[in-house]
């Protein structure tokens, strides 16, 4: 969600659950300097056998109860649901969705956009078309940014980054002219990714991976969106708000565009580039 020098762009509450077999889709696990960890680390910090990640997750996240109880399983379910939705949406419009590869990392890792550390947070890298997820960010979302947290807050973060991948595939991700400021392209780009996250949330249950999505889950997502608004972060870290330096949009804007996507369920409603104010 935050920026990276060199071109990178930067399920449980309320009865939400996941169901069925977790299908592993192009997920890599990185630790420290960017190589595959050995033994591989789970997202919750425990260690598992040195079997390939796909085998580990297929074996340990096979049942809905396991997927609900474990953060790593829930995150993979979210990823599958998000990419399943966009695959279907692209297909319905006569296009092919190319799944993004996902890399989870702790510490630092090398990317197609250059070296990345935990200071960057989750981001999408256009040159290699990978989504990079800093494993510590979900805790930081609560402890540093003051969000309530919760599984669907995590799902919002993931869906936002995959929203950037959708922008990339559709030609709406122009990182060469991503000027800052409340009216700048950077803010409009980030707000559209928030809207796309809301669109997925509207259709999440239809993918067959998630059940019982309720108002409390959407509330957690909106709370997370507000927590990472530029105005809120600036107010808490700098004691003042300067819209001219915004890159992602205000708390209200981020909540608004997620809501637009969720209520309409239509990517076509996510034109944040139209008008004088996004």
Short mmCIF file of C-alpha atoms in Angstrom, two decimals:
data_model
loop_
_atom_site.label_atom_id
_atom_site.label_comp_id
_atom_site.label_asym_id
_atom_site.label_seq_id
_atom_site.Cartn_x
_atom_site.Cartn_y
_atom_site.Cartn_z
CA UNK A 1 0.00 0.00 0.00
CA UNK A 2 2.98 2.24 0.41
CA UNK A 3 5.49 3.29 -2.20
CA UNK A 4 8.74 1.67 -3.28
CA UNK A 5 11.58 3.54 -4.98
CA UNK A 6 12.01 2.51 -8.58
CA UNK A 7 8.43 2.01 -9.69
CA UNK A 8 6.73 -0.18 -7.08
CA UNK A 9 3.32 0.68 -5.87
CA UNK A 10 3.38 0.73 -3.28
CA UNK A 11 -11.67 -14.36 7.63
CA UNK A 12 -13.65 -14.42 10.75
CA UNK A 13 -15.42 -11.45 12.41
CA UNK A 14 -19.16 -11.46 12.32
CA UNK A 15 -19.49 -15.07 11.25
CA UNK A 16 -17.25 -14.82 8.22
CA UNK A 17 -15.71 -18.13 7.25
CA UNK A 18 -13.99 -20.04 4.50
CA UNK A 19 -14.97 -23.35 3.09
CA UNK A 20 -13.56 -26.26 1.15
CA UNK A 21 -10.08 -27.05 -0.07
CA UNK A 22 -7.58 -24.23 -0.23
CA UNK A 23 -6.15 -24.15 -3.73
CA UNK A 24 -2.60 -22.91 -3.83
CA UNK A 25 -2.05 -20.20 -6.42
CA UNK A 26 1.52 -19.09 -7.10
CA UNK A 27 2.44 -18.10 -3.56
CA UNK A 28 6.06 -17.89 -2.44
CA UNK A 29 7.35 -17.57 1.11
CA UNK A 30 10.47 -15.48 1.65
CA UNK A 31 12.40 -14.80 4.80
CA UNK A 32 15.20 -12.37 5.50
CA UNK A 33 17.36 -11.87 2.44
CA UNK A 34 14.94 -12.97 -0.24
CA UNK A 35 15.55 -16.70 -0.61
CA UNK A 36 13.14 -19.46 0.15
CA UNK A 37 13.21 -20.07 3.86
CA UNK A 38 14.36 -23.44 5.06
CA UNK A 39 12.69 -24.75 7.03
CA UNK A 40 9.82 -22.78 5.59
CA UNK A 41 8.06 -20.43 7.97
CA UNK A 42 4.32 -20.18 8.33
CA UNK A 43 2.75 -16.76 8.37
CA UNK A 44 2.05 -17.10 12.06
CA UNK A 45 5.73 -17.60 12.83
CA UNK A 46 5.67 -21.33 13.48
CA UNK A 47 7.85 -23.63 11.41
CA UNK A 48 6.71 -26.40 9.14
CA UNK A 49 8.49 -29.14 7.24
CA UNK A 50 10.73 -28.41 4.27
CA UNK A 51 8.09 -29.65 1.85
CA UNK A 52 7.17 -27.18 -0.93
CA UNK A 53 4.74 -24.49 0.29
CA UNK A 54 2.01 -25.78 -2.01
CA UNK A 55 2.15 -29.25 -0.40
CA UNK A 56 2.24 -27.78 3.10
CA UNK A 57 -0.81 -25.63 2.54
CA UNK A 58 -2.76 -28.30 0.72
CA UNK A 59 -2.08 -30.68 3.59
CA UNK A 60 -2.70 -28.29 6.48
CA UNK A 61 -5.44 -26.03 5.12
CA UNK A 62 -7.69 -28.69 3.62
CA UNK A 63 -10.72 -28.14 5.84
CA UNK A 64 -12.73 -24.99 6.38
CA UNK A 65 -12.22 -25.18 10.14
CA UNK A 66 -8.46 -25.18 9.72
CA UNK A 67 -8.63 -22.29 7.28
CA UNK A 68 -10.73 -20.27 9.72
CA UNK A 69 -8.36 -20.94 12.62
CA UNK A 70 -5.05 -20.19 10.91
CA UNK A 71 -3.97 -16.83 9.56
CA UNK A 72 -1.81 -18.30 6.81
CA UNK A 73 -4.69 -20.45 5.55
CA UNK A 74 -7.13 -17.53 5.66
CA UNK A 75 -4.78 -15.32 3.67
CA UNK A 76 -4.31 -17.94 0.97
CA UNK A 77 -8.10 -18.37 0.84
CA UNK A 78 -8.48 -14.61 0.39
CA UNK A 79 -5.93 -14.63 -2.43
CA UNK A 80 -7.69 -17.49 -4.18
CA UNK A 81 -11.05 -15.77 -3.81
CA UNK A 82 -9.74 -12.45 -5.12
CA UNK A 83 -8.05 -13.96 -8.15
CA UNK A 84 -10.99 -16.28 -8.81
CA UNK A 85 -13.33 -13.29 -8.96
CA UNK A 86 -11.13 -11.31 -11.32
CA UNK A 87 -10.58 -14.36 -13.53
CA UNK A 88 -14.34 -14.73 -13.90
CA UNK A 89 -14.88 -11.00 -14.41
CA UNK A 90 -12.27 -10.73 -17.14
CA UNK A 91 -13.62 -13.86 -18.84
CA UNK A 92 -17.17 -12.49 -18.81
CA UNK A 93 -15.90 -9.45 -20.70
CA UNK A 94 -13.94 -11.50 -23.23
CA UNK A 95 -10.52 -10.95 -21.67
CA UNK A 96 -7.98 -13.14 -19.93
CA UNK A 97 -6.91 -12.47 -16.37
CA UNK A 98 -3.27 -13.33 -15.76
CA UNK A 99 -2.92 -14.27 -12.07
CA UNK A 100 -0.37 -12.28 -10.12
CA UNK A 101 2.25 -14.19 -8.21
CA UNK A 102 2.29 -13.44 -4.51
CA UNK A 103 5.38 -13.19 -2.34
CA UNK A 104 5.18 -13.07 1.45
CA UNK A 105 8.32 -11.74 3.12
CA UNK A 106 9.78 -10.72 6.42
CA UNK A 107 12.75 -8.41 6.85
CA UNK A 108 13.65 -7.68 3.24
CA UNK A 109 13.48 -9.11 -0.22
CA UNK A 110 14.56 -8.38 -3.78
CA UNK A 111 11.87 -7.42 -6.28
CA UNK A 112 11.54 -6.32 -9.87
CA UNK A 113 11.18 -2.81 -8.46
CA UNK A 114 14.38 -3.01 -6.43
CA UNK A 115 15.14 -4.05 -2.84
CA UNK A 116 12.21 -3.88 -0.43
CA UNK A 117 12.07 -3.89 3.35
CA UNK A 118 9.33 -3.93 5.93
CA UNK A 119 9.33 -0.11 5.79
CA UNK A 120 7.62 -0.38 2.42
CA UNK A 121 4.62 -2.42 3.54
CA UNK A 122 2.47 -4.41 1.09
CA UNK A 123 2.85 -3.36 -2.53
CA UNK A 124 2.39 -4.37 -6.15
CA UNK A 125 5.41 -4.31 -8.47
CA UNK A 126 4.51 -3.73 -12.14
CA UNK A 127 7.83 -4.89 -13.70
CA UNK A 128 7.52 -8.43 -12.32
CA UNK A 129 3.71 -8.39 -11.79
CA UNK A 130 4.09 -9.71 -8.23
CA UNK A 131 2.19 -8.75 -5.10
CA UNK A 132 4.57 -8.46 -2.13
CA UNK A 133 3.08 -8.82 1.34
CA UNK A 134 5.09 -7.86 4.40
CA UNK A 135 4.01 -10.41 6.99
CA UNK A 136 4.36 -7.97 9.87
CA UNK A 137 2.07 -5.37 8.33
CA UNK A 138 -1.13 -6.93 9.63
CA UNK A 139 0.08 -6.49 13.21
CA UNK A 140 1.37 -3.03 12.34
CA UNK A 141 -2.06 -2.14 11.01
CA UNK A 142 -3.31 -2.42 14.59
CA UNK A 143 -0.32 -1.35 16.66
CA UNK A 144 0.99 1.50 14.49
CA UNK A 145 -2.01 2.69 12.51
CA UNK A 146 -4.68 2.03 15.13
CA UNK A 147 -7.01 -0.17 13.13
CA UNK A 148 -9.16 -2.73 14.95
CA UNK A 149 -7.73 -5.45 12.77
CA UNK A 150 -9.59 -8.65 12.04
CA UNK A 151 -9.51 -11.12 9.16
CA UNK A 152 -11.44 -8.95 6.73
CA UNK A 153 -9.20 -5.97 7.44
CA UNK A 154 -6.41 -8.23 6.19
CA UNK A 155 -8.53 -9.24 3.20
CA UNK A 156 -9.02 -5.56 2.32
CA UNK A 157 -5.26 -5.02 2.24
CA UNK A 158 -4.79 -8.01 -0.06
CA UNK A 159 -7.67 -7.04 -2.36
CA UNK A 160 -6.29 -3.50 -2.64
CA UNK A 161 -2.92 -4.78 -3.89
CA UNK A 162 -4.55 -7.12 -6.38
CA UNK A 163 -6.56 -4.10 -7.48
CA UNK A 164 -3.26 -2.61 -8.65
CA UNK A 165 -2.64 -5.77 -10.65
CA UNK A 166 -6.03 -5.34 -12.31
CA UNK A 167 -5.09 -1.75 -13.12
CA UNK A 168 -1.85 -3.00 -14.64
CA UNK A 169 -3.63 -5.54 -16.82
CA UNK A 170 -6.16 -2.95 -18.02
CA UNK A 171 -3.63 -0.21 -18.70
CA UNK A 172 -4.68 2.09 -15.85
CA UNK A 173 -1.48 1.83 -13.86
CA UNK A 174 0.69 4.66 -15.14
CA UNK A 175 3.54 4.99 -12.67
CA UNK A 176 5.39 7.49 -14.85
CA UNK A 177 2.95 10.30 -14.00
CA UNK A 178 1.87 9.47 -10.47
CA UNK A 179 1.98 13.03 -9.14
CA UNK A 180 1.27 13.55 -5.47
CA UNK A 181 -1.41 15.76 -3.95
CA UNK A 182 -5.09 15.31 -3.20
CA UNK A 183 -5.99 15.62 -6.89
CA UNK A 184 -2.92 13.79 -8.22
CA UNK A 185 -2.87 10.58 -10.22
CA UNK A 186 -1.25 8.68 -7.37
CA UNK A 187 -4.21 9.31 -5.07
CA UNK A 188 -6.70 8.49 -7.82
CA UNK A 189 -4.84 5.26 -8.57
CA UNK A 190 -4.88 4.18 -4.94
CA UNK A 191 -8.55 5.05 -4.53
CA UNK A 192 -9.45 2.98 -7.56
CA UNK A 193 -7.63 0.03 -5.98
CA UNK A 194 -9.73 0.58 -2.86
CA UNK A 195 -12.85 0.56 -5.03
CA UNK A 196 -11.75 -2.66 -6.72
CA UNK A 197 -11.27 -4.16 -3.25
CA UNK A 198 -14.89 -3.26 -2.50
CA UNK A 199 -16.05 -4.81 -5.77
CA UNK A 200 -14.38 -8.08 -4.82
CA UNK A 201 -15.95 -7.93 -1.34
CA UNK A 202 -19.37 -7.71 -2.99
CA UNK A 203 -18.70 -10.92 -4.91
CA UNK A 204 -16.48 -12.73 -2.38
CA UNK A 205 -19.12 -15.28 -1.35
CA UNK A 206 -19.86 -16.08 -5.00
CA UNK A 207 -16.32 -17.39 -5.47
CA UNK A 208 -17.07 -20.30 -3.15
CA UNK A 209 -14.10 -19.65 -0.90
CA UNK A 210 -15.77 -17.39 1.68
CA UNK A 211 -19.05 -17.74 3.52
CA UNK A 212 -20.94 -15.67 6.06
CA UNK A 213 -19.63 -12.25 5.04
CA UNK A 214 -21.46 -9.77 7.26
CA UNK A 215 -21.71 -6.13 8.24
CA UNK A 216 -19.05 -6.54 10.94
CA UNK A 217 -16.55 -7.74 8.34
CA UNK A 218 -17.22 -4.78 6.06
CA UNK A 219 -16.90 -2.51 9.08
CA UNK A 220 -13.44 -3.96 9.76
CA UNK A 221 -12.41 -3.29 6.17
CA UNK A 222 -13.68 0.30 6.36
CA UNK A 223 -11.86 0.78 9.65
CA UNK A 224 -8.62 -0.41 8.07
CA UNK A 225 -9.15 1.89 5.09
CA UNK A 226 -9.56 4.85 7.43
CA UNK A 227 -6.48 3.87 9.44
CA UNK A 228 -4.22 4.20 6.39
CA UNK A 229 -5.68 7.48 5.13
CA UNK A 230 -3.02 10.10 4.43
CA UNK A 231 -4.70 12.71 6.63
CA UNK A 232 -4.90 10.39 9.62
CA UNK A 233 -1.30 9.23 9.26
CA UNK A 234 -0.03 12.79 8.86
CA UNK A 235 -2.04 14.03 11.81
CA UNK A 236 -0.71 11.30 14.08
CA UNK A 237 2.91 11.38 12.91
CA UNK A 238 3.42 15.05 12.01
CA UNK A 239 0.75 16.86 13.98
CA UNK A 240 -0.59 18.51 10.83
CA UNK A 241 -2.23 17.60 7.53
CA UNK A 242 -0.83 18.61 4.13
CA UNK A 243 -3.00 17.45 1.20
CA UNK A 244 -0.33 18.55 -1.27
CA UNK A 245 1.83 15.60 -0.22
CA UNK A 246 -0.89 12.94 -0.22
CA UNK A 247 -0.23 9.77 -2.18
CA UNK A 248 -3.13 7.49 -1.20
CA UNK A 249 -6.07 9.71 -0.24
CA UNK A 250 -7.81 10.73 2.95
CA UNK A 251 -9.52 8.34 5.33
CA UNK A 252 -12.92 9.52 4.11
CA UNK A 253 -11.95 9.08 0.46
CA UNK A 254 -10.63 5.59 1.01
CA UNK A 255 -13.74 4.53 2.89
CA UNK A 256 -15.96 6.14 0.27
CA UNK A 257 -14.41 4.38 -2.69
CA UNK A 258 -14.33 0.99 -0.98
CA UNK A 259 -18.04 1.53 -0.25
CA UNK A 260 -18.76 2.50 -3.87
CA UNK A 261 -17.18 -0.74 -5.04
CA UNK A 262 -18.92 -2.84 -2.41
CA UNK A 263 -22.38 -1.40 -2.97
CA UNK A 264 -22.30 -1.51 -6.77
CA UNK A 265 -20.21 -4.64 -7.28
CA UNK A 266 -19.15 -3.11 -10.57
CA UNK A 267 -15.61 -2.21 -11.63
CA UNK A 268 -17.18 0.30 -13.99
CA UNK A 269 -18.24 2.37 -10.99
CA UNK A 270 -14.60 2.80 -9.97
CA UNK A 271 -13.63 5.66 -12.27
CA UNK A 272 -11.66 7.72 -9.79
CA UNK A 273 -9.91 9.54 -12.61
CA UNK A 274 -13.04 11.44 -13.65
CA UNK A 275 -13.84 14.87 -12.23
CA UNK A 276 -11.89 17.49 -10.35
CA UNK A 277 -12.04 15.70 -7.01
CA UNK A 278 -11.75 11.93 -6.53
#
